[in-house]
Amino acid sequence: MRKVSYDSIKADQAWLTVTQHLQRRNQLIAEGIFFLEKHPVDQSMAGRLVVIQYHLRSTVRQLVNETSETGPTTQPKQQVKQQWMLIHQLSFLLRQIDEELSTMGGKSPAFRSWIINKQTQFSYKTPVSAQLN
């Protein structure tokens, strides 16, 4: 049975939030690839998004594998600490993706308009950083 504490509940909530944001970014990237493939001028940027999506998926896979290899710990504080470390790493990945999307938007007016439209439809900002402290 797992011991529940305020810290573990807070870490679980942050975990849920960061994984939701990762899923949203993955979906946004997939839609961005589709959008850019329709614009001949921006097709090379679609290739960049494919690389970003690959990086996202492989990084998440690598982090999950590393976490699985460490095995379960019986120390509740150590479990929470490991969970926070993973959350921080995933949040950093989210910031990298957001920065890359912003840079791409600066290079393509069509993509920038598309991204702004997506952001107004659904918030892709990362409120996780407030929970990480």
PDB file of C-alpha atoms in Angstrom:
ATOM      1  CA  MET A   1       0.000   0.000   0.000  1.00  0.00           C
ATOM      2  CA  ARG A   2       1.311   3.426  -0.912  1.00  0.00           C
ATOM      3  CA  LYS A   3       1.526   6.073   1.767  1.00  0.00           C
ATOM      4  CA  VAL A   4      -0.339   9.215   0.731  1.00  0.00           C
ATOM      5  CA  SER A   5       0.936  12.615   1.743  1.00  0.00           C
ATOM      6  CA  TYR A   6       0.306  16.179   0.686  1.00  0.00           C
ATOM      7  CA  ASP A   7       3.568  16.119  -1.291  1.00  0.00           C
ATOM      8  CA  SER A   8       2.615  12.923  -3.108  1.00  0.00           C
ATOM      9  CA  ILE A   9      -0.823  14.307  -4.001  1.00  0.00           C
ATOM     10  CA  LYS A  10       0.760  17.527  -5.251  1.00  0.00           C
ATOM     11  CA  ALA A  11       3.257  15.523  -7.339  1.00  0.00           C
ATOM     12  CA  ASP A  12       0.458  13.356  -8.773  1.00  0.00           C
ATOM     13  CA  GLN A  13      -1.506  16.455  -9.779  1.00  0.00           C
ATOM     14  CA  ALA A  14       1.574  17.988 -11.418  1.00  0.00           C
ATOM     15  CA  TRP A  15       2.182  14.679 -13.202  1.00  0.00           C
ATOM     16  CA  LEU A  16      -1.363  14.667 -14.590  1.00  0.00           C
ATOM     17  CA  THR A  17      -0.987  18.261 -15.731  1.00  0.00           C
ATOM     18  CA  VAL A  18       2.359  17.779 -17.444  1.00  0.00           C
ATOM     19  CA  THR A  19       1.221  14.608 -19.238  1.00  0.00           C
ATOM     20  CA  GLN A  20      -1.909  16.393 -20.483  1.00  0.00           C
ATOM     21  CA  HIS A  21       0.275  19.180 -21.852  1.00  0.00           C
ATOM     22  CA  LEU A  22       2.583  16.666 -23.530  1.00  0.00           C
ATOM     23  CA  GLN A  23      -0.404  15.020 -25.218  1.00  0.00           C
ATOM     24  CA  ARG A  24      -1.663  18.421 -26.366  1.00  0.00           C
ATOM     25  CA  ARG A  25       1.754  19.389 -27.768  1.00  0.00           C
ATOM     26  CA  ASN A  26       1.980  16.084 -29.595  1.00  0.00           C
ATOM     27  CA  GLN A  27      -1.440  16.729 -31.129  1.00  0.00           C
ATOM     28  CA  LEU A  28      -0.515  20.339 -31.961  1.00  0.00           C
ATOM     29  CA  ILE A  29       2.685  19.173 -33.662  1.00  0.00           C
ATOM     30  CA  ALA A  30       0.784  16.560 -35.682  1.00  0.00           C
ATOM     31  CA  GLU A  31      -1.743  19.175 -36.799  1.00  0.00           C
ATOM     32  CA  GLY A  32       1.107  21.610 -37.524  1.00  0.00           C
ATOM     33  CA  ILE A  33       2.797  19.058 -39.769  1.00  0.00           C
ATOM     34  CA  PHE A  34      -0.448  18.583 -41.679  1.00  0.00           C
ATOM     35  CA  PHE A  35      -0.901  22.368 -41.955  1.00  0.00           C
ATOM     36  CA  LEU A  36       2.666  23.017 -43.159  1.00  0.00           C
ATOM     37  CA  GLU A  37       2.554  20.214 -45.711  1.00  0.00           C
ATOM     38  CA  LYS A  38      -0.266  22.119 -47.446  1.00  0.00           C
ATOM     39  CA  HIS A  39       1.942  25.209 -47.853  1.00  0.00           C
ATOM     40  CA  PRO A  40       4.736  24.650 -50.400  1.00  0.00           C
ATOM     41  CA  VAL A  41       6.827  27.520 -49.016  1.00  0.00           C
ATOM     42  CA  ASP A  42       6.760  26.044 -45.510  1.00  0.00           C
ATOM     43  CA  GLN A  43       7.189  22.341 -46.295  1.00  0.00           C
ATOM     44  CA  SER A  44      10.750  22.291 -44.954  1.00  0.00           C
ATOM     45  CA  MET A  45       9.333  23.467 -41.637  1.00  0.00           C
ATOM     46  CA  ALA A  46       7.013  20.444 -41.667  1.00  0.00           C
ATOM     47  CA  GLY A  47      10.157  18.319 -41.672  1.00  0.00           C
ATOM     48  CA  ARG A  48      11.408  20.229 -38.632  1.00  0.00           C
ATOM     49  CA  LEU A  49       8.135  19.487 -36.826  1.00  0.00           C
ATOM     50  CA  VAL A  50       8.529  15.793 -37.648  1.00  0.00           C
ATOM     51  CA  VAL A  51      11.955  15.895 -35.988  1.00  0.00           C
ATOM     52  CA  ILE A  52      10.493  17.700 -32.957  1.00  0.00           C
ATOM     53  CA  GLN A  53       7.709  15.132 -32.681  1.00  0.00           C
ATOM     54  CA  TYR A  54      10.250  12.315 -32.882  1.00  0.00           C
ATOM     55  CA  HIS A  55      12.334  14.009 -30.188  1.00  0.00           C
ATOM     56  CA  LEU A  56       9.260  14.393 -27.966  1.00  0.00           C
ATOM     57  CA  ARG A  57       8.273  10.750 -28.293  1.00  0.00           C
ATOM     58  CA  SER A  58      11.785   9.344 -27.922  1.00  0.00           C
ATOM     59  CA  THR A  59      12.532  11.529 -24.878  1.00  0.00           C
ATOM     60  CA  VAL A  60       9.334  10.455 -23.140  1.00  0.00           C
ATOM     61  CA  ARG A  61      10.092   6.820 -23.996  1.00  0.00           C
ATOM     62  CA  GLN A  62      13.658   7.186 -22.666  1.00  0.00           C
ATOM     63  CA  LEU A  63      12.496   8.799 -19.415  1.00  0.00           C
ATOM     64  CA  VAL A  64       9.899   6.085 -18.876  1.00  0.00           C
ATOM     65  CA  ASN A  65      12.506   3.372 -19.507  1.00  0.00           C
ATOM     66  CA  GLU A  66      14.981   4.999 -17.120  1.00  0.00           C
ATOM     67  CA  THR A  67      12.295   5.266 -14.473  1.00  0.00           C
ATOM     68  CA  SER A  68      11.327   1.621 -14.954  1.00  0.00           C
ATOM     69  CA  GLU A  69      14.953   0.508 -14.655  1.00  0.00           C
ATOM     70  CA  THR A  70      15.406   2.171 -11.282  1.00  0.00           C
ATOM     71  CA  GLY A  71      12.656  -0.029  -9.916  1.00  0.00           C
ATOM     72  CA  PRO A  72      10.189   0.771  -7.189  1.00  0.00           C
ATOM     73  CA  THR A  73      11.473   2.300  -4.015  1.00  0.00           C
ATOM     74  CA  THR A  74       9.979   1.637  -0.634  1.00  0.00           C
ATOM     75  CA  GLN A  75      10.819   5.135   0.560  1.00  0.00           C
ATOM     76  CA  PRO A  76       7.764   7.363  -0.071  1.00  0.00           C
ATOM     77  CA  LYS A  77       9.879  10.522   0.032  1.00  0.00           C
ATOM     78  CA  GLN A  78      12.241   9.044  -2.549  1.00  0.00           C
ATOM     79  CA  GLN A  79       9.310   8.122  -4.816  1.00  0.00           C
ATOM     80  CA  VAL A  80       7.955  11.667  -4.663  1.00  0.00           C
ATOM     81  CA  LYS A  81      11.447  13.059  -5.309  1.00  0.00           C
ATOM     82  CA  GLN A  82      11.853  10.828  -8.396  1.00  0.00           C
ATOM     83  CA  GLN A  83       8.407  11.820  -9.636  1.00  0.00           C
ATOM     84  CA  TRP A  84       9.238  15.537  -9.278  1.00  0.00           C
ATOM     85  CA  MET A  85      12.515  15.016 -11.142  1.00  0.00           C
ATOM     86  CA  LEU A  86      10.637  13.430 -14.033  1.00  0.00           C
ATOM     87  CA  ILE A  87       8.031  16.213 -13.980  1.00  0.00           C
ATOM     88  CA  HIS A  88      10.796  18.828 -14.154  1.00  0.00           C
ATOM     89  CA  GLN A  89      12.411  17.052 -17.103  1.00  0.00           C
ATOM     90  CA  LEU A  90       9.117  16.859 -18.975  1.00  0.00           C
ATOM     91  CA  SER A  91       8.357  20.502 -18.222  1.00  0.00           C
ATOM     92  CA  PHE A  92      11.739  21.449 -19.641  1.00  0.00           C
ATOM     93  CA  LEU A  93      10.877  19.459 -22.768  1.00  0.00           C
ATOM     94  CA  LEU A  94       7.592  21.370 -23.035  1.00  0.00           C
ATOM     95  CA  ARG A  95       9.444  24.696 -22.817  1.00  0.00           C
ATOM     96  CA  GLN A  96      11.845  23.557 -25.559  1.00  0.00           C
ATOM     97  CA  ILE A  97       8.938  22.618 -27.813  1.00  0.00           C
ATOM     98  CA  ASP A  98       7.171  25.922 -27.153  1.00  0.00           C
ATOM     99  CA  GLU A  99      10.366  27.832 -27.939  1.00  0.00           C
ATOM    100  CA  GLU A 100      10.826  25.937 -31.184  1.00  0.00           C
ATOM    101  CA  LEU A 101       7.202  26.556 -32.204  1.00  0.00           C
ATOM    102  CA  SER A 102       7.647  30.250 -31.446  1.00  0.00           C
ATOM    103  CA  THR A 103      10.827  30.385 -33.531  1.00  0.00           C
ATOM    104  CA  MET A 104       9.069  28.659 -36.410  1.00  0.00           C
ATOM    105  CA  GLY A 105       6.196  31.134 -36.109  1.00  0.00           C
ATOM    106  CA  GLY A 106       8.715  33.947 -36.475  1.00  0.00           C
ATOM    107  CA  LYS A 107       9.899  32.453 -39.769  1.00  0.00           C
ATOM    108  CA  SER A 108       6.478  31.831 -41.288  1.00  0.00           C
ATOM    109  CA  PRO A 109       3.582  34.301 -41.121  1.00  0.00           C
ATOM    110  CA  ALA A 110       1.137  31.564 -42.152  1.00  0.00           C
ATOM    111  CA  PHE A 111       2.331  29.238 -39.387  1.00  0.00           C
ATOM    112  CA  ARG A 112       2.311  32.079 -36.854  1.00  0.00           C
ATOM    113  CA  SER A 113      -1.329  32.857 -37.695  1.00  0.00           C
ATOM    114  CA  TRP A 114      -2.208  29.186 -37.477  1.00  0.00           C
ATOM    115  CA  ILE A 115      -0.491  28.824 -34.077  1.00  0.00           C
ATOM    116  CA  ILE A 116      -2.206  31.944 -32.717  1.00  0.00           C
ATOM    117  CA  ASN A 117      -5.547  30.571 -33.892  1.00  0.00           C
ATOM    118  CA  LYS A 118      -4.820  27.241 -32.173  1.00  0.00           C
ATOM    119  CA  GLN A 119      -3.825  29.010 -28.966  1.00  0.00           C
ATOM    120  CA  THR A 120      -7.105  30.909 -28.878  1.00  0.00           C
ATOM    121  CA  GLN A 121      -9.059  27.702 -29.504  1.00  0.00           C
ATOM    122  CA  PHE A 122      -7.276  25.813 -26.776  1.00  0.00           C
ATOM    123  CA  SER A 123      -4.680  26.935 -24.299  1.00  0.00           C
ATOM    124  CA  TYR A 124      -1.307  25.389 -25.059  1.00  0.00           C
ATOM    125  CA  LYS A 125       0.522  27.415 -22.422  1.00  0.00           C
ATOM    126  CA  THR A 126       2.270  25.586 -19.632  1.00  0.00           C
ATOM    127  CA  PRO A 127       0.859  26.364 -16.173  1.00  0.00           C
ATOM    128  CA  VAL A 128       2.899  23.478 -14.783  1.00  0.00           C
ATOM    129  CA  SER A 129       5.753  25.747 -13.756  1.00  0.00           C
ATOM    130  CA  ALA A 130       3.631  27.203 -10.965  1.00  0.00           C
ATOM    131  CA  GLN A 131       3.120  23.710  -9.535  1.00  0.00           C
ATOM    132  CA  LEU A 132       6.802  22.829  -9.748  1.00  0.00           C
ATOM    133  CA  ASN A 133       7.865  25.081  -6.901  1.00  0.00           C
TER     134      ASN A 133
END
